[in-house]
C-alpha positions as a LaTeX table, in Angstrom:
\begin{tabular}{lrrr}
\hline
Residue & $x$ (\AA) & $y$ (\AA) & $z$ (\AA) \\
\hline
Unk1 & 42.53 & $-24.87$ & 0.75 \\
Unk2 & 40.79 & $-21.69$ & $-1.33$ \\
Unk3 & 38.22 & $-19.93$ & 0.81 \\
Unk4 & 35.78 & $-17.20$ & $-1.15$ \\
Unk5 & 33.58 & $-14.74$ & 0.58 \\
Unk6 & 30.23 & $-15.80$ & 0.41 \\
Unk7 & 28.67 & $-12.45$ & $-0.29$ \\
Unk8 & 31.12 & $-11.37$ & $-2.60$ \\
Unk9 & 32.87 & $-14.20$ & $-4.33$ \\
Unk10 & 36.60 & $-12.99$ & $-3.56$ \\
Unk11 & 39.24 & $-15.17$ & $-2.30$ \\
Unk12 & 39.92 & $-14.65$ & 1.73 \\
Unk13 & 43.07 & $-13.33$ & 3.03 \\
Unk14 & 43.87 & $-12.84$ & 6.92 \\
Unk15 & 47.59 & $-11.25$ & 6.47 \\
Unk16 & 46.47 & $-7.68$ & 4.95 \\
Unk17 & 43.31 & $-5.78$ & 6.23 \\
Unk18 & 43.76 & $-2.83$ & 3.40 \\
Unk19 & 43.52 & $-5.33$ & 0.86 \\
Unk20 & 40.10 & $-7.21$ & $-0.73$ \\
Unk21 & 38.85 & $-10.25$ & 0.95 \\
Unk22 & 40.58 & $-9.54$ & 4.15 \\
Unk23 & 38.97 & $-11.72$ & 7.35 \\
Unk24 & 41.00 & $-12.13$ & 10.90 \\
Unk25 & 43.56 & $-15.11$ & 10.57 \\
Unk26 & 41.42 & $-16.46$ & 13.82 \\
Unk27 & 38.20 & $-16.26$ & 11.77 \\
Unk28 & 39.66 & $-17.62$ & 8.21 \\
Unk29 & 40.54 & $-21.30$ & 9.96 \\
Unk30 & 37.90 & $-21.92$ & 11.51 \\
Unk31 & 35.34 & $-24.80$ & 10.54 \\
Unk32 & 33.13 & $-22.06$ & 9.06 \\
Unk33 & 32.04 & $-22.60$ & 5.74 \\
Unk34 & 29.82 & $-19.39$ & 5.56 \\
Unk35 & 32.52 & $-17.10$ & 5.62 \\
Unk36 & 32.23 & $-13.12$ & 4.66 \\
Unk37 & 35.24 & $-11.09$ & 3.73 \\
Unk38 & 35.27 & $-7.90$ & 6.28 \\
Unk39 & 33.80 & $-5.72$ & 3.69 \\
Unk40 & 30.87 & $-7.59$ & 2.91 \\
Unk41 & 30.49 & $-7.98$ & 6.96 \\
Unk42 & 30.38 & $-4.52$ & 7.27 \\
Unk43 & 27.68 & $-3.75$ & 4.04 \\
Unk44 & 25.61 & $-6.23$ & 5.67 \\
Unk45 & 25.85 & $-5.37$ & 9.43 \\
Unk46 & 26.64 & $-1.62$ & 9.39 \\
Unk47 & 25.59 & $-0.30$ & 5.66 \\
Unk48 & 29.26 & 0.64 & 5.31 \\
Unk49 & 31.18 & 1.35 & 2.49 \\
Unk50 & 34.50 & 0.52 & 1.31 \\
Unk51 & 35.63 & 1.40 & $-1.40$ \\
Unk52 & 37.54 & $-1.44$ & $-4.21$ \\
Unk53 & 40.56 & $-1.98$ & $-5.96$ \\
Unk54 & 39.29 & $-3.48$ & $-9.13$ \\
Unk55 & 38.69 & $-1.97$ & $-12.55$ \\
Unk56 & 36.26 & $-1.94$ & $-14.94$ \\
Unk57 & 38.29 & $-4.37$ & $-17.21$ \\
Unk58 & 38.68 & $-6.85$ & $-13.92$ \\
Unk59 & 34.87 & $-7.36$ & $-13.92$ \\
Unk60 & 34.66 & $-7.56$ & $-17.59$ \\
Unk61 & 37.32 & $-10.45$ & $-17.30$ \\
Unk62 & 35.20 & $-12.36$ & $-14.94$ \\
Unk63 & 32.54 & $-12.62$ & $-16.38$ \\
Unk64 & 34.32 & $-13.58$ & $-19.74$ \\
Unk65 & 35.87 & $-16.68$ & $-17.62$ \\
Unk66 & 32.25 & $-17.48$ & $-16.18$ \\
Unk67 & 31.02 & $-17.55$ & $-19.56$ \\
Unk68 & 32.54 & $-20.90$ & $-20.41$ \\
Unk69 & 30.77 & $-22.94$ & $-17.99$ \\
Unk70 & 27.12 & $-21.44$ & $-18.52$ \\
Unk71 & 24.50 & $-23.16$ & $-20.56$ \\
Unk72 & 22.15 & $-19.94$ & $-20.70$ \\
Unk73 & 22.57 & $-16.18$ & $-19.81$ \\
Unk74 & 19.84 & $-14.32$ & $-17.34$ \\
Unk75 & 20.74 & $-10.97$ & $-18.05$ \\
Unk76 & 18.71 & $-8.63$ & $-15.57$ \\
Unk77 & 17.89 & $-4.86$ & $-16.58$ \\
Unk78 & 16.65 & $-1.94$ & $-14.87$ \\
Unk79 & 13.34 & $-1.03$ & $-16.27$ \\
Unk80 & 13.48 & 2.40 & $-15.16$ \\
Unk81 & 16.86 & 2.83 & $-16.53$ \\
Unk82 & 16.46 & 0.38 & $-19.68$ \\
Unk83 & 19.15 & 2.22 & $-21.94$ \\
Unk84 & 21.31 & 2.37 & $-18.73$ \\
Unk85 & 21.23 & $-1.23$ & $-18.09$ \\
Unk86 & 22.61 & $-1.99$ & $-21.21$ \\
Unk87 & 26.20 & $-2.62$ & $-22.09$ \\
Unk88 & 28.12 & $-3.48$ & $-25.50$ \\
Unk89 & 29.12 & $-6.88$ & $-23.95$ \\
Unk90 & 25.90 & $-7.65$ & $-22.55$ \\
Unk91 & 24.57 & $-7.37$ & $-25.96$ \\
Unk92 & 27.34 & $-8.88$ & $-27.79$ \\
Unk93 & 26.89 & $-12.03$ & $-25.36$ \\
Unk94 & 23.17 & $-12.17$ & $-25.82$ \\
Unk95 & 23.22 & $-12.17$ & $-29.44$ \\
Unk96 & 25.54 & $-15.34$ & $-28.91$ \\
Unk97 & 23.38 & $-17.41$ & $-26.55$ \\
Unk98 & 20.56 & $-18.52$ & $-25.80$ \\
Unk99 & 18.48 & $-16.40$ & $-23.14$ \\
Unk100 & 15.92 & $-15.79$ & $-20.21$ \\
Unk101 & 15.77 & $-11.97$ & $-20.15$ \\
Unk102 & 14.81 & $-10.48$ & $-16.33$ \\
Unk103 & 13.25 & $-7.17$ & $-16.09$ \\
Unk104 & 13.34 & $-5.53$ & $-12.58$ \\
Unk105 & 11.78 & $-2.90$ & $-10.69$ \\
Unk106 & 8.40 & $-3.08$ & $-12.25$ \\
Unk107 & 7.24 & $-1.61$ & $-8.70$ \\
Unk108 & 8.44 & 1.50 & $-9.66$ \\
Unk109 & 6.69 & 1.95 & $-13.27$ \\
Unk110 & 4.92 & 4.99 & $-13.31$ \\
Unk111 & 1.55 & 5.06 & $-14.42$ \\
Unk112 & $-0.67$ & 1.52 & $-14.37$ \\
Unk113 & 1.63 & $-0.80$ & $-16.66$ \\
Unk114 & 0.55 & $-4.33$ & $-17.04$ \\
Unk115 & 3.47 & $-6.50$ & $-17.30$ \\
Unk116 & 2.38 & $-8.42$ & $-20.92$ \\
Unk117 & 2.34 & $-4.48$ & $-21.81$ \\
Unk118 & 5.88 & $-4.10$ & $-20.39$ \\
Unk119 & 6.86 & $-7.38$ & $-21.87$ \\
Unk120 & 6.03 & $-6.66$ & $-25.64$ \\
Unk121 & 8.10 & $-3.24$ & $-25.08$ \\
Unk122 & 11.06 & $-5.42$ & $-23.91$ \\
Unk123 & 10.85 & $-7.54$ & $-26.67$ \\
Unk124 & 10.46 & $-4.78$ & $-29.24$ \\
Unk125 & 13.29 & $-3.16$ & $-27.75$ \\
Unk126 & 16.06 & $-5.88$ & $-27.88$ \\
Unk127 & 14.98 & $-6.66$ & $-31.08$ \\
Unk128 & 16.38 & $-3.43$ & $-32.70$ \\
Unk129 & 19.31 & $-4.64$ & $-30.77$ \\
Unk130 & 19.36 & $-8.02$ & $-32.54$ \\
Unk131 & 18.67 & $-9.84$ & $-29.12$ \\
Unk132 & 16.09 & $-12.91$ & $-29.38$ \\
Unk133 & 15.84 & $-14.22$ & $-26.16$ \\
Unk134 & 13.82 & $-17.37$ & $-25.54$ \\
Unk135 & 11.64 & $-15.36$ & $-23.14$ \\
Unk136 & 11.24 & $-12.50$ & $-20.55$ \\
Unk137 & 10.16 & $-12.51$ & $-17.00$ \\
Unk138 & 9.32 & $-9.05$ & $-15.19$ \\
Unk139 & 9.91 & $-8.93$ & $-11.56$ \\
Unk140 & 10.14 & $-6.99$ & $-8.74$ \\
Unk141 & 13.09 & $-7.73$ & $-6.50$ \\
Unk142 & 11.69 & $-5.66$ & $-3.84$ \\
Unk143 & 8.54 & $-6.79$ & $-3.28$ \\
Unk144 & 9.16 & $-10.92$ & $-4.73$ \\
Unk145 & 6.61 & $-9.94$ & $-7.73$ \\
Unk146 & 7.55 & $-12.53$ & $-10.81$ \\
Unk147 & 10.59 & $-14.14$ & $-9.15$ \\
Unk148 & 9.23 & $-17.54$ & $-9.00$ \\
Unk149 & 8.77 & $-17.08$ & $-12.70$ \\
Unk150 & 12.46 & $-17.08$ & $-14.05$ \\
Unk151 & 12.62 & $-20.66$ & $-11.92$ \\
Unk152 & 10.17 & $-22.09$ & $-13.81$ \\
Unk153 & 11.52 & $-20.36$ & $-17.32$ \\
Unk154 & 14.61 & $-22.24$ & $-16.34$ \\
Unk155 & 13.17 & $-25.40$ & $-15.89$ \\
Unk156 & 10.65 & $-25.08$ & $-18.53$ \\
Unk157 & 13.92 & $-25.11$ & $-20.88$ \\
Unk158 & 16.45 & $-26.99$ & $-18.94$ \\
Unk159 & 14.22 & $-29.49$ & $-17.35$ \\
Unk160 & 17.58 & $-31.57$ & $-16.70$ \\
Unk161 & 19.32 & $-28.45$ & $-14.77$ \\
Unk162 & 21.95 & $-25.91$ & $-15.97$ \\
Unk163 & 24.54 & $-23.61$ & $-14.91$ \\
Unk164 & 22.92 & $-20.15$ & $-15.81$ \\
Unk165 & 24.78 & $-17.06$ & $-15.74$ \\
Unk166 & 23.27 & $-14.04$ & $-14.10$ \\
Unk167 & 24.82 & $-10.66$ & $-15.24$ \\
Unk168 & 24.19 & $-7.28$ & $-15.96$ \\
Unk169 & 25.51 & $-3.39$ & $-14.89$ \\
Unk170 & 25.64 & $-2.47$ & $-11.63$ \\
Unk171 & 22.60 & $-1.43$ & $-9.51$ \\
Unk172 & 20.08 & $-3.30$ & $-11.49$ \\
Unk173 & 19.33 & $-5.94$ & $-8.56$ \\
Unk174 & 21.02 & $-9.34$ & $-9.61$ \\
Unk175 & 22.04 & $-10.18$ & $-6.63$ \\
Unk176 & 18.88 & $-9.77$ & $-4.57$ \\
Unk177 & 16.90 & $-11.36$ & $-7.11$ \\
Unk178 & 19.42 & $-14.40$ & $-6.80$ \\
Unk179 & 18.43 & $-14.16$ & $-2.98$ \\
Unk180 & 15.10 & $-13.76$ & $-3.47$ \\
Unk181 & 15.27 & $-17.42$ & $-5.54$ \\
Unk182 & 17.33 & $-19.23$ & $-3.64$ \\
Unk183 & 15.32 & $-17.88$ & $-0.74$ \\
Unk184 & 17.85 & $-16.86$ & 1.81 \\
Unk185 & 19.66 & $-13.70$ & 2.18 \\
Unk186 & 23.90 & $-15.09$ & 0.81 \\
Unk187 & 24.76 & $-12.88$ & $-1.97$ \\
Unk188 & 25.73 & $-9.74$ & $-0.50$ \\
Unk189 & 22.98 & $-6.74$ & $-1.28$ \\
Unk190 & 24.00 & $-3.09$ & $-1.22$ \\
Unk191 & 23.09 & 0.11 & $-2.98$ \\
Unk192 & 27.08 & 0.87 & $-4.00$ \\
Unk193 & 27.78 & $-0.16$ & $-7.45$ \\
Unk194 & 30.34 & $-3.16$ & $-7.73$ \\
Unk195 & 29.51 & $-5.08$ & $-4.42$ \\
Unk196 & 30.34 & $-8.62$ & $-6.27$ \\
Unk197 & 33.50 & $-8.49$ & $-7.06$ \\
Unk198 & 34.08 & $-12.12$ & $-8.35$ \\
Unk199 & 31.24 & $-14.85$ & $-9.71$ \\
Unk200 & 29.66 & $-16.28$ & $-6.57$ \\
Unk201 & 27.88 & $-19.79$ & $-7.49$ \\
Unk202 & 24.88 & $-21.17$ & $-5.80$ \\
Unk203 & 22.22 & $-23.49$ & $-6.66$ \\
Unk204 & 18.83 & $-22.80$ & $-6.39$ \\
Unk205 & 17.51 & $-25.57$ & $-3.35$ \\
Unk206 & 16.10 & $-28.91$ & $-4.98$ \\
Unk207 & 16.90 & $-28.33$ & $-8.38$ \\
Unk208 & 19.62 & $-28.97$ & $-10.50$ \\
Unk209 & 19.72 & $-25.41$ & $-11.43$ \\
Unk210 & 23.46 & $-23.57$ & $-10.64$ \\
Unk211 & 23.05 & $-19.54$ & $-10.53$ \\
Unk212 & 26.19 & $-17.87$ & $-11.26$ \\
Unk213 & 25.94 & $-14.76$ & $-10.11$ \\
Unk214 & 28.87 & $-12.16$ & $-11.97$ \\
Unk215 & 30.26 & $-8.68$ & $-11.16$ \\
Unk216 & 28.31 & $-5.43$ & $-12.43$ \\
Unk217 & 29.76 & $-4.58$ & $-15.50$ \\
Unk218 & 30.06 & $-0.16$ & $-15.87$ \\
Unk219 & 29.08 & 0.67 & $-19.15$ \\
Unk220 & 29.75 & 3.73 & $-20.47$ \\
Unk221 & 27.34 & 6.67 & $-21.36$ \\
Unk222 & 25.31 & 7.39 & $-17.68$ \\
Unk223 & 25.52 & 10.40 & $-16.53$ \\
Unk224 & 24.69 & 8.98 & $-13.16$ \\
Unk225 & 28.56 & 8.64 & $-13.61$ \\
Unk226 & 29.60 & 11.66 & $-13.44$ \\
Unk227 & 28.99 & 12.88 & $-9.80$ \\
Unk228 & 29.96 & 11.55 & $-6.50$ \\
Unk229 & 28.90 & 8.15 & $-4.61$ \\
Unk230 & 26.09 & 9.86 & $-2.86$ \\
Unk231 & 25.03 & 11.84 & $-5.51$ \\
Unk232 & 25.16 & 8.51 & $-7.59$ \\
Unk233 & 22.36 & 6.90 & $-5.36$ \\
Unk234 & 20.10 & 9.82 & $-4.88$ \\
Unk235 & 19.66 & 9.09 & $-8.74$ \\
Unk236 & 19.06 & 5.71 & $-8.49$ \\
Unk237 & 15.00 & 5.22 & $-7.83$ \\
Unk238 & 14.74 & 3.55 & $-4.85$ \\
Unk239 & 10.81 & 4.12 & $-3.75$ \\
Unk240 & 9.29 & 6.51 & $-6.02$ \\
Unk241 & 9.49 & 7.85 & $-9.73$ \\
Unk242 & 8.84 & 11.91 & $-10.15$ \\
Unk243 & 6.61 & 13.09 & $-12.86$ \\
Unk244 & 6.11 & 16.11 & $-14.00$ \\
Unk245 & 4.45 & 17.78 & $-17.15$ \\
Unk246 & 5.52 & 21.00 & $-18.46$ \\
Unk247 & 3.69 & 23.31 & $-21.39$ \\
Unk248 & 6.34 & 25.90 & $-21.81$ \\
Unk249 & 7.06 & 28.76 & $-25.04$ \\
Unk250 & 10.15 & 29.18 & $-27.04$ \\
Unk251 & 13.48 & 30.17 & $-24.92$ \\
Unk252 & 12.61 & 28.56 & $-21.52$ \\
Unk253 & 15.12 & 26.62 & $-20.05$ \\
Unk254 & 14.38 & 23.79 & $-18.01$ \\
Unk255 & 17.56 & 22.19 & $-15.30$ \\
Unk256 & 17.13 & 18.93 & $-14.87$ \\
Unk257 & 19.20 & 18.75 & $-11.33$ \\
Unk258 & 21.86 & 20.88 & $-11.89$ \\
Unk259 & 23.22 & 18.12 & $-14.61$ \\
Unk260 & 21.30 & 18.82 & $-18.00$ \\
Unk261 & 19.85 & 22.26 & $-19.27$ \\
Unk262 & 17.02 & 21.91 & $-22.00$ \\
Unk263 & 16.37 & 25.48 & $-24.04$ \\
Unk264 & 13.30 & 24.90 & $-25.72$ \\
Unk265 & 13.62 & 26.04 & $-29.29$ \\
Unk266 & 9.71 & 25.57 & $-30.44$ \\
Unk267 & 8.74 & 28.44 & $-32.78$ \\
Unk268 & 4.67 & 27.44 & $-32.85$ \\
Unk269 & 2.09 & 28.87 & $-30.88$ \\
Unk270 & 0.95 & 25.56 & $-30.19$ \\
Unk271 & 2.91 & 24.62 & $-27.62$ \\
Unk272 & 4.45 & 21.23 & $-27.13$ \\
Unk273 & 3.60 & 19.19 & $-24.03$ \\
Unk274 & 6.09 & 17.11 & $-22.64$ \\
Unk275 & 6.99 & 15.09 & $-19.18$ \\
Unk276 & 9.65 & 14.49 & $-17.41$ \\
Unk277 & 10.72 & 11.28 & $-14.98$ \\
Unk278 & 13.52 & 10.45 & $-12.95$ \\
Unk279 & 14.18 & 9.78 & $-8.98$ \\
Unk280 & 12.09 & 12.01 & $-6.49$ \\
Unk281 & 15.51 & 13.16 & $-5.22$ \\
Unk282 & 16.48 & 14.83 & $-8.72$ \\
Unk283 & 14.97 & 18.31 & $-8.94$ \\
Unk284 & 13.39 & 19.90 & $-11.91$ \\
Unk285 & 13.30 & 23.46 & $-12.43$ \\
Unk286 & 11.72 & 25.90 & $-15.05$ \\
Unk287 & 13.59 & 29.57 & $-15.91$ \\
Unk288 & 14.64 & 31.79 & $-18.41$ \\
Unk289 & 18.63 & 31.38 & $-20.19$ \\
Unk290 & 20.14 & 33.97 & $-18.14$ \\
Unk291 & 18.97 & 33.04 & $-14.87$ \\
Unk292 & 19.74 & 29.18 & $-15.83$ \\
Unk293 & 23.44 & 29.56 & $-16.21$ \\
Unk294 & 23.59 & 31.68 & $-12.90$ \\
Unk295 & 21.80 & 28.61 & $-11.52$ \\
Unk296 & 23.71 & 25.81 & $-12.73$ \\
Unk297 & 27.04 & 27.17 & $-11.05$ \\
Unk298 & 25.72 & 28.10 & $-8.00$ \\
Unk299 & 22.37 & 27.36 & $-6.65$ \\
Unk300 & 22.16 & 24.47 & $-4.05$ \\
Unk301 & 18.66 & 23.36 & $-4.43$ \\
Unk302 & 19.64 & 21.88 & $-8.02$ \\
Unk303 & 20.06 & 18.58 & $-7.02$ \\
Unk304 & 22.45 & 16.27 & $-8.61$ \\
Unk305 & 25.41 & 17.41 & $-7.98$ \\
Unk306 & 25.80 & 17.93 & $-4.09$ \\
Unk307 & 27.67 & 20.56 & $-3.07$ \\
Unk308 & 30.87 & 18.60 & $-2.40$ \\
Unk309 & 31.21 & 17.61 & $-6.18$ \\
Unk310 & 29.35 & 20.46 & $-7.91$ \\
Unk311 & 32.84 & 22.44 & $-8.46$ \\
Unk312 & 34.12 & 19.05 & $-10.25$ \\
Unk313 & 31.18 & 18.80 & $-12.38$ \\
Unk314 & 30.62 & 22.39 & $-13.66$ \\
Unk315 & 34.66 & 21.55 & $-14.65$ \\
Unk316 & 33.14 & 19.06 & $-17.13$ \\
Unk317 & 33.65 & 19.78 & $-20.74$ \\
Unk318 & 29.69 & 20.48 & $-21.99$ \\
Unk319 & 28.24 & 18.80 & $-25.36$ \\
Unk320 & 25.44 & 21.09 & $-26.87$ \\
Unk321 & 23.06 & 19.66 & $-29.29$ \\
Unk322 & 19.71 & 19.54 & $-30.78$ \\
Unk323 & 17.15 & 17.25 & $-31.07$ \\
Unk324 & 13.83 & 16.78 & $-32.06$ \\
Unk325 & 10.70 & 14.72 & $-30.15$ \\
Unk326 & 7.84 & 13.87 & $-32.10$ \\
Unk327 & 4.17 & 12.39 & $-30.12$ \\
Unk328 & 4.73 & 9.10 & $-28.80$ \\
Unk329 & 9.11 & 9.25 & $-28.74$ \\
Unk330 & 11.31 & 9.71 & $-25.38$ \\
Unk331 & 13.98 & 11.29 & $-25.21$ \\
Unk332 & 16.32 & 9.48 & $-22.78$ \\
Unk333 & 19.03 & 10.60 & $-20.74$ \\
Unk334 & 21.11 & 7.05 & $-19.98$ \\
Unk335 & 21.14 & 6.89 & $-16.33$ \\
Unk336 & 19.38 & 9.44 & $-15.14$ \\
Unk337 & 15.64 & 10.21 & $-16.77$ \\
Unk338 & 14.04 & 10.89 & $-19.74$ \\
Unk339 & 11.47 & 12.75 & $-21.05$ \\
Unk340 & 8.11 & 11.95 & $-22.61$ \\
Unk341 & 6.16 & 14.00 & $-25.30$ \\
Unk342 & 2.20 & 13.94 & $-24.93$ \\
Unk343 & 2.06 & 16.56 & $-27.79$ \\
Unk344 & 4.71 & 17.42 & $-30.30$ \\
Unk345 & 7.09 & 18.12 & $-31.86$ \\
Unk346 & 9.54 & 19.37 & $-29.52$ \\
Unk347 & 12.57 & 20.78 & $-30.52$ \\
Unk348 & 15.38 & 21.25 & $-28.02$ \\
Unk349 & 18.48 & 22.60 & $-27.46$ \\
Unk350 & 20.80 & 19.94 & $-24.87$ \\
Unk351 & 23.32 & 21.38 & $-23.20$ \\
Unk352 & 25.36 & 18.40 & $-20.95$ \\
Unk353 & 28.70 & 16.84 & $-19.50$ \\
Unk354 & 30.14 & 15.38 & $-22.84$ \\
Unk355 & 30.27 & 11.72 & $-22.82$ \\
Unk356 & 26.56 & 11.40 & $-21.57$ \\
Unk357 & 24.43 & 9.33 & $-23.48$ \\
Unk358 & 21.02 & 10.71 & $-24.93$ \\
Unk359 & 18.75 & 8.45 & $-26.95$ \\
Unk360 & 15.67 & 8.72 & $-28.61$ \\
Unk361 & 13.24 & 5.73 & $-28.52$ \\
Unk362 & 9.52 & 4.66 & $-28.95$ \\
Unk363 & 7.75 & 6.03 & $-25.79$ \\
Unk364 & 7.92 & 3.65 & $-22.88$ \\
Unk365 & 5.32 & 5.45 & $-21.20$ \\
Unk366 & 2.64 & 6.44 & $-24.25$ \\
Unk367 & 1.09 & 9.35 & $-23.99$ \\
Unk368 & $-3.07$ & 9.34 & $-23.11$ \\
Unk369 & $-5.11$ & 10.41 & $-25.12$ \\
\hline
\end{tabular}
């Protein structure tokens, strides 16, 4: 007989412990049917880390074979990293099916947000995408905020039960929101990006209601990406969002970490006023062009990268480009931050690892008047 990990969804093995799902021979037959492969053990006990043998197009497959059996997709996306949680194949999948869209980590929403206000943005927002879904329930996985809400969404449409497919990119919080519904801690939870490695089922307690919960898909385009694991979740926002607002003249450079350089290019005396956002653990920093590229190859305090992977990311091949941020836009760098203009235009002059998504979009947070 098959046994999976219940944390992780991958089939046990007791003969090889360098390979995924190994658990001791003595453990694997026993009676147990709550069995957790040795990495998941470890996550959950220890906050250890080991790293996987599977590849983006492994995760992609299963969820494609999950697919078949779901009646409706419960996509989950970051809210703080919106254009980050998205991914061609989400989309594509979403356009297919019918829908309950989850929006996490409204705890972390600078600024006083009300979620009908957050909601309408959503909506807005996957509609330029061509994504209708037949509605959208913001939570907070941390706190429990909303979660009772996408069990009564699915009932509300499927008052007979269903087999609904929860997916998304990694680090947006699918599987503790599956915890927080089925109200006991299974799924494994961890801040390292690909924890689930195959689809774990489990059914929401008396209901007919099946949650399949799928591997974090990688999209492309973050530039979260591009440095190492730790320097990966010091840009994640765990607790707090920074803000800061900047009313700076032509030529001045501002480092976001020691990742993205922004030359401002404004000719006017009136000068634009602008704000930035991203995790309390990124630094921002304000100089002139000459002292910013002695910065970005050297100085430690310009945090992401650390100084273990800073060599490999100044190595980088840089895009430079210019764009243009009227009142009320963002301009977003895909997992990582963006930036929000109170008065405009402002005109800058990117300079960032190629391959690194930047996006303009309706502001998120709008500026006050």
């Amino acid at each position: 007989m098959i046994k999976k990990c219940i944390g992780c969804g991958i089939e046990l093995q007791g003969e090889n412990p360098n390979s995924n799902g190994y658990l001791p021979k003595s453990v694997l037959e026993s009676d147990s049917k709550e069995l957790l492969c040795q990495r998941c053990f470890k996550i959950k006990n220890y906050g250890q880390y080991i790293p996987i043998k599977m590849t983006k197009e492994d995760y992609r497959k299963e969820v494609q074979k999950s697919l078949e059996e779901a009646d409706v997709a419960i996509p989950v996306f970051d809210i703080i990293d919106f254009e980050g949680s998205f991914d061609d194949e989400i989309l594509d999948i979403l356009r297919e099916m019918d829908s309950i869209v989850v929006i996490n980590k409204l705890d972390l929403i600078p600024d006083d947000k009300h979620p009908s206000e957050v909601a309408d943005w959503v909506k807005e927002r996957l509609g330029e995408e061509g994504v209708s879904p037949l509605d959208i329930a913001i939570v907070s996985s941390k706190n429990g905020y909303g979660i009772n809400g996408i069990f009564k969404k699915i009932k509300h449409f499927y008052p007979e039960g269903a087999n609904a497919l929860v997916l998304g990119v990694t680090n947006v919080g699918k599987s503790s929101i599956i915890n927080k519904l089925i109200g006991a801690k299974r799924v494994t939870v961890s801040k390292f990006p690909g924890t689930t490695l195959k689809s774990v089922k489990t059914e929401i307690p008396f209901s007919k209601i099946t949650l399949i919960d799928t591997p974090g898909l990688i999209p492309s385009g973050r530039f979260s990406d591009f440095v190492c694991q730790e320097c990966n979740q010091n840009i994640i926002p765990a607790n707090e969002i920074s803000r800061k607002t900047y009313k700076v003249q032509k030529d001045r450079v501002i480092l976001i970490g020691g990742m993205i350089q922004m030359r401002v290019l404004n000719e006017d005396d009136l000068k634009p006023i602008f704000s930035l956002y991203a995790s309390k653990d990124v630094t921002f920093h304000e100089t002139n062009v000459e002292k910013a590229k002695e910065l970005m190859q050297r100085a430690e305090f310009l945090t992401p990268p650390c100084d273990s992977c800073r060599d490999e990311f100044n190595e980088l091949e840089k895009n430079v480009e210019v764009f243009t941020v009227e009142t009320g836009e963002e301009l977003v760098f895909k997992g990582l931050g963006w930036l929000s203009v109170k008065r405009g235009p402002l005109e800058v002059e990117i300079t960032s690892p190629k391959g690194g998504d930047i996006i303009i979009r309706e502001a998120f947070i709008k500026p006050k008047r």
